[in-house]
Structures are given as C-alpha cells and as structure tokens.
XYZ file of C-alpha atoms in Angstrom:
367
model
C 57.333 53.967 139.570
C 59.035 57.132 140.751
C 60.163 55.372 143.908
C 61.756 52.572 141.889
C 63.582 55.075 139.693
C 64.783 56.909 142.780
C 66.149 53.693 144.301
C 67.844 52.721 141.017
C 69.307 56.208 140.652
C 70.537 56.133 144.265
C 72.154 52.746 143.706
C 73.754 53.973 140.487
C 75.105 57.033 142.281
C 76.619 54.840 144.999
C 78.284 52.599 142.415
C 79.597 55.658 140.561
C 81.068 57.079 143.771
C 82.810 53.806 144.614
C 84.144 53.467 141.058
C 85.314 57.086 141.140
C 87.119 56.518 144.442
C 88.891 53.442 143.082
C 89.862 55.340 139.918
C 91.159 58.204 142.083
C 93.312 55.823 144.144
C 94.839 54.375 140.983
C 94.778 57.486 138.829
C 98.509 57.217 138.002
C 98.479 53.750 136.340
C 95.128 54.504 134.672
C 96.540 57.710 133.181
C 99.632 55.917 131.887
C 97.356 53.210 130.449
C 95.392 55.821 128.485
C 98.671 57.271 127.191
C 99.901 53.837 126.114
C 96.543 53.058 124.504
C 96.567 56.124 122.274
C 100.291 55.703 121.591
C 99.887 52.132 120.321
C 96.373 52.204 118.834
C 97.481 53.086 115.292
C 100.004 50.272 115.265
C 97.384 47.906 116.716
C 94.952 48.639 113.888
C 97.633 48.437 111.199
C 98.390 44.882 112.276
C 94.936 43.907 110.992
C 96.390 43.572 107.495
C 98.299 40.497 108.708
C 95.005 38.865 109.822
C 96.244 38.443 113.387
C 93.760 37.867 116.233
C 92.947 40.901 118.362
C 94.669 39.470 121.450
C 97.874 38.806 119.526
C 97.840 42.307 118.065
C 97.360 43.789 121.544
C 100.298 41.817 122.949
C 102.527 42.810 120.023
C 101.539 46.478 120.373
C 102.289 46.511 124.102
C 105.582 44.698 123.550
C 106.586 47.363 121.033
C 106.853 49.880 123.891
C 107.055 47.784 127.041
C 109.889 45.392 126.194
C 112.330 48.076 124.896
C 111.508 50.344 127.855
C 112.069 47.614 130.451
C 115.276 46.568 128.697
C 116.469 50.179 128.575
C 115.853 50.752 132.280
C 117.441 47.422 133.283
C 120.495 47.999 131.093
C 120.883 51.509 132.521
C 120.802 50.258 136.122
C 123.399 47.577 135.380
C 125.694 50.113 133.711
C 125.299 52.556 136.603
C 126.366 49.847 139.065
C 129.352 48.836 136.924
C 130.447 52.432 136.362
C 130.123 53.254 140.077
C 132.252 50.244 140.928
C 134.890 51.202 138.345
C 134.926 54.773 139.668
C 135.487 53.515 143.238
C 138.333 51.293 142.046
C 140.002 54.030 139.961
C 139.781 57.006 142.321
C 140.397 57.162 146.106
C 136.751 57.530 147.051
C 136.922 55.031 149.892
C 140.029 56.710 151.348
C 138.352 60.109 151.212
C 135.329 59.051 153.282
C 137.202 56.700 155.592
C 137.523 53.282 154.078
C 138.332 51.531 157.334
C 134.850 52.128 158.727
C 132.708 52.319 155.597
C 130.661 49.916 153.553
C 132.284 51.331 150.428
C 135.702 50.586 151.829
C 134.765 46.966 152.530
C 133.244 46.490 149.108
C 136.143 48.245 147.382
C 138.450 45.484 148.597
C 136.432 43.000 146.535
C 137.601 44.226 143.147
C 136.899 40.957 141.333
C 135.072 38.798 143.846
C 134.706 35.071 143.399
C 132.159 32.865 145.140
C 134.732 31.840 147.770
C 135.769 35.450 148.407
C 132.136 36.522 148.804
C 131.520 33.689 151.278
C 134.665 34.586 153.214
C 133.692 38.269 153.266
C 130.232 37.358 154.562
C 131.676 35.189 157.341
C 134.138 37.913 158.350
C 131.321 40.439 158.723
C 132.168 42.731 155.816
C 128.575 42.662 154.613
C 127.061 43.246 158.067
C 126.620 47.055 157.625
C 124.967 46.525 154.252
C 122.727 43.753 155.611
C 121.713 45.937 158.567
C 120.874 48.814 156.223
C 118.728 46.590 154.016
C 117.022 45.040 157.048
C 116.132 48.441 158.478
C 114.570 49.521 155.188
C 113.017 46.143 154.327
C 109.421 47.216 154.936
C 109.824 50.389 152.897
C 111.570 48.491 150.100
C 108.908 45.767 150.042
C 106.101 48.354 150.031
C 107.717 50.299 147.199
C 108.354 47.229 145.049
C 104.860 45.830 145.618
C 103.331 49.202 144.754
C 105.343 49.426 141.551
C 104.388 45.878 140.596
C 100.681 46.557 141.231
C 100.712 49.794 139.226
C 102.557 48.079 136.386
C 100.016 45.242 136.351
C 97.079 47.676 136.298
C 98.669 49.653 133.465
C 99.275 46.562 131.338
C 95.820 45.042 131.931
C 93.916 48.289 131.297
C 95.903 49.092 128.150
C 95.444 45.550 126.860
C 91.673 45.621 127.231
C 91.399 49.179 125.916
C 93.058 47.988 122.716
C 90.747 44.994 122.445
C 87.448 46.493 123.654
C 88.003 50.212 123.097
C 85.563 50.270 120.172
C 82.870 48.654 122.330
C 83.363 51.235 125.057
C 83.165 53.966 122.416
C 79.895 52.544 121.073
C 78.467 52.341 124.600
C 79.216 56.016 125.187
C 77.548 56.907 121.889
C 74.377 55.196 123.110
C 73.804 58.298 125.259
C 73.855 60.514 122.176
C 71.509 63.505 122.161
C 71.067 65.496 118.963
C 74.515 64.302 117.807
C 76.252 66.521 120.407
C 77.726 63.602 122.349
C 78.850 61.867 119.155
C 80.532 64.992 117.808
C 82.317 65.658 121.094
C 83.498 62.078 121.642
C 84.803 61.678 118.101
C 86.592 65.044 118.180
C 88.116 64.330 121.620
C 89.160 60.826 120.561
C 90.910 62.089 117.421
C 92.678 64.901 119.261
C 93.810 62.673 122.139
C 95.349 60.261 119.658
C 97.071 63.106 117.815
C 98.527 64.599 121.014
C 99.538 61.402 122.835
C 100.756 59.616 119.721
C 102.689 62.792 118.950
C 104.424 62.423 122.326
C 105.659 58.985 121.309
C 106.877 60.251 117.931
C 108.642 63.130 119.681
C 110.487 60.675 121.958
C 111.579 58.558 118.980
C 112.678 61.550 116.868
C 114.685 63.193 119.659
C 116.209 59.834 120.599
C 117.481 59.365 117.036
C 118.821 62.935 116.889
C 120.583 62.485 120.239
C 122.187 59.171 119.239
C 123.533 60.651 115.981
C 124.790 63.762 117.789
C 126.538 61.813 120.548
C 128.163 59.422 118.083
C 129.337 62.394 116.015
C 130.837 64.018 119.094
C 132.702 60.821 120.008
C 134.130 60.684 116.489
C 136.023 63.973 116.999
C 136.597 64.045 120.768
C 139.636 62.536 122.519
C 139.130 59.230 124.285
C 139.360 60.869 127.728
C 136.229 62.967 127.111
C 134.154 60.575 125.023
C 130.509 60.005 125.933
C 130.149 56.610 127.618
C 127.566 54.420 125.885
C 126.364 57.082 123.384
C 123.517 54.942 122.036
C 122.091 54.345 125.496
C 122.564 58.017 126.400
C 120.704 59.040 123.238
C 117.787 56.719 123.979
C 117.540 58.057 127.540
C 117.611 61.604 126.167
C 114.595 60.802 124.006
C 112.673 59.419 126.988
C 113.669 62.424 129.107
C 112.133 64.761 126.508
C 108.743 63.889 128.052
C 109.699 65.751 131.238
C 108.764 69.443 131.022
C 111.133 72.371 131.542
C 114.308 70.422 132.431
C 113.636 67.608 129.947
C 116.753 66.343 128.216
C 119.027 68.311 130.552
C 118.710 65.560 133.163
C 120.686 63.358 130.766
C 123.293 65.445 128.967
C 124.191 67.677 131.936
C 125.072 64.683 134.193
C 127.000 63.201 131.250
C 129.055 66.394 131.033
C 129.598 66.317 134.797
C 130.691 62.669 134.651
C 133.250 63.558 131.960
C 134.496 66.584 133.931
C 135.046 64.920 137.321
C 137.890 62.590 136.192
C 139.554 65.517 134.404
C 139.406 67.610 137.567
C 140.758 64.764 139.691
C 143.626 64.170 137.245
C 144.330 67.891 136.860
C 143.950 67.782 133.054
C 141.739 70.862 132.659
C 142.635 71.557 129.028
C 140.162 68.921 127.830
C 137.289 70.749 129.494
C 136.988 72.674 126.220
C 135.535 69.534 124.637
C 133.080 69.142 127.514
C 131.924 72.725 127.038
C 131.582 72.075 123.310
C 129.495 68.986 124.021
C 127.168 70.978 126.275
C 126.753 73.656 123.617
C 126.030 71.130 120.853
C 123.591 69.172 123.019
C 121.747 72.318 124.110
C 121.359 73.576 120.537
C 121.139 70.476 118.320
C 119.409 68.043 120.696
C 117.406 70.335 122.973
C 116.494 73.646 121.310
C 116.179 72.997 117.564
C 114.003 69.829 117.842
C 111.750 71.615 120.326
C 111.198 74.474 117.891
C 111.011 72.474 114.665
C 109.436 69.130 115.648
C 107.056 69.992 118.473
C 104.571 71.853 116.206
C 104.262 68.662 114.145
C 103.556 66.576 117.224
C 101.212 68.927 119.084
C 97.919 67.562 117.787
C 95.513 68.872 115.176
C 93.776 71.744 116.961
C 95.347 72.048 120.428
C 97.526 75.128 120.770
C 101.235 74.427 121.254
C 101.602 76.990 124.045
C 98.699 75.546 126.021
C 100.188 72.071 125.689
C 103.526 73.329 126.982
C 101.782 74.889 130.005
C 99.952 71.605 130.605
C 103.255 69.716 130.570
C 104.691 72.230 133.048
C 101.755 72.537 135.455
C 100.680 68.886 135.299
C 103.524 67.367 137.366
C 103.375 70.268 139.815
C 99.651 69.804 140.499
C 99.157 66.047 140.130
C 102.636 64.566 140.562
C 104.651 62.721 137.941
C 101.573 61.179 136.280
C 100.363 64.746 135.695
C 102.781 64.736 132.768
C 100.175 62.596 130.959
C 97.012 63.594 132.859
C 97.221 67.360 132.306
C 97.356 67.131 128.457
C 94.384 64.725 128.553
C 92.360 67.155 130.688
C 93.381 70.048 128.428
C 92.295 68.227 125.266
C 88.968 67.148 126.804
C 88.263 70.699 128.014
C 89.206 72.456 124.769
C 87.320 69.953 122.644
C 84.225 70.374 124.842
C 84.481 74.146 124.465
C 84.820 73.879 120.678
C 81.980 71.408 120.124
C 79.479 70.555 122.841
C 79.501 73.845 124.794
C 78.585 75.923 121.753
C 75.724 73.592 120.862
C 74.435 73.554 124.431
C 74.414 77.370 124.455
C 72.533 77.426 121.161
C 75.454 78.839 119.154
C 76.448 77.259 115.877
C 80.192 76.496 115.773
C 82.347 78.568 113.472
C 83.108 76.524 110.330
C 86.367 78.408 109.845
C 89.840 76.844 110.061
C 90.497 74.995 113.308
C 94.276 74.810 113.019
C 96.159 77.748 114.586
C 98.196 79.832 112.185
C 101.651 78.381 111.540
C 100.906 75.037 113.239
C 101.410 71.907 111.152
C 99.298 68.768 111.394
C 100.616 65.449 112.646
C 99.409 63.700 109.482
C 101.739 65.886 107.418
C 104.839 64.467 109.138
C-alpha cells in the first residue's frame, strides 16, 4: 500500500513540476488573465439579473474591457502614423536628414498617393529600401507578432474560463480544508484580490475621466497653435498609463507638451510656450498628483497598506518585467493575507479581532 502511495505521489509531483514549468513559461498572460478576471468578475455576476447564460455573460464582460482597449490602441497607432506624415509634410525633416538618399525623402514625395502613383513608385524602386528593411527583420517581426497573438489568446481563454468555472475551482480548493484555516485564507485572499485589482480598473477609469475634462478645459482657453491634439484620446491614454508605477501618466502628458513645443520652436514663436508650461503644471497637479493622493486610498483594497502596494507597483516591473505590474500586487496580497490568517493559526496564535483597516484608509465599498 505504501509503495502504491509512493508511486502516486511521485507521479503527482512530476505532473505538478510540468504544470509549474508551463505556468512559468506563460506567467505573463496568466497574470494578466487573473487581473482581468478580478476586474470583470463583479460585472459578470451583476449580469445574472438579466438571466443571461454564463457564456454570454463572460463574453460581454470580456468585451467591456477588451474591445475598447483594442480600439484605443488601434486608433492611437493610426493617429500616430497620420500625425508623423503631416509633420514630415509641414516641416523640412526630409531635407534635414538628406531626402535624396532616405526612405523618408522618397515617401515624403507621395503626399497624397493614389493607386497609380503607388504602383509607379514601386516600379521605380522608391519602396526598395523599405522592402529591404522589412525583409531583413521579417523573422523578428513574425516571431514578435506570433508571440503577441499566442499570449493574447491564452489571456482571453483563461479569463473566459475563470469567469465561468471560477466558483468550481474555488470549491475544489476548499476540499482541502483543515480546521477552517484553508477556507478562511482563501476567502480572505479572494476578497482582497478583487478589491485591489478591481480598484486598479476603477482608478484607470477615474483618472481617464479627470484627464479628459482637464484637457478639454485647457483647449477651451488655449490658442489654436498650442491646443492638445485629440484631447479625448489623450485623456483615455492617460488613464491607462496610470497603471505604470513612478512615471505613470507622465509618459502621456510630457510627450504631448513636447509635441506642442517643437512646432513653436521651429517657427520661432516662443511666446506661446507659456501655455505649454501652464499645461504641464495643470496636468502634474490636477491629473497626476491630486488623484493619486485622494483616489488611491479608495482603490487600494480593504486591508492592504497603500504604501506596500505602491512599493509592489514599483518593484514588480523591475523584478519580473512588465507583467510584474500585476504579479507583484497579487503576490503581496497573498503573502499579507496568509500572514494575517493562516500563519497565526498554524503557530497556535489567535488572530487579533481588532480593526483590520489601517488608520485613515477608506474602503473600496465606500466609493
């Protein structure tokens, strides 16, 4: 009997090692899937009142985040291409770098290309440098695109089935319960993960709205030469950028200020730089600083300390890469919840029934 148990245990260990290796190889999409699951779970359950099937509710919940995000990224790329082309046409960029021998110079001649002009340019060899560049990087480009597609597919599939079968997985974990320690820990960790990760989503939405209103207000008083291009899009991107620690929203409004300043410097109209400086000051205070001080305590979970969460957001990308932005808070919540619940019981110490919420920190449910 002992030999059979040993063989079964050895087989189980081998399966666990293989599963752990696979999870390690795809830790980035799995981490994003967990973030999306906790971000959309409340909405998924609230759709029950409409008596929709579970699969339909899962698709609707994923579409709530996925479709706007894909549309936002696609629209941004199109606008970047159009703005770069307009900048090349307006200012002597091609002349500065040597238009006669550059790809930019060849493409700059096609200001409003038609199908016949594109065909003629291809036959004359104008696209040869660009084609050679793409051909040289074809393997890298194909590998990158296939990797992104695979990670996106894994994220969508895992999130979809977490929404549908998450309760079953939760019940399976509770089957290993021992003296209610496992149950207490899993329920506390589940609640806190939802509070923290759902709070991230609310933080993105709130800052996005604040940024859109601020940018539109600035455009209402600023001269046309220093207006923010596409203020609604810029505000939405600012909200998404708030997920990035330390630099955060600065990767949006600082390049916007630079883009407004470059044409002024090229035209020699430096008097309007006062408006650019005013925009930077307003964005830093109204969009960046005040929401971080006022809103973040609401969105920091129920018991997790705000300062520890900030350190997790900072250290996570440094240690794990970009997906560490989501993985580090998950590890922090699991560790702190284990220390508050299971560890004390395992050491034979009764947990303190006192208040769990740090002084001055508000709860997400109060928002």
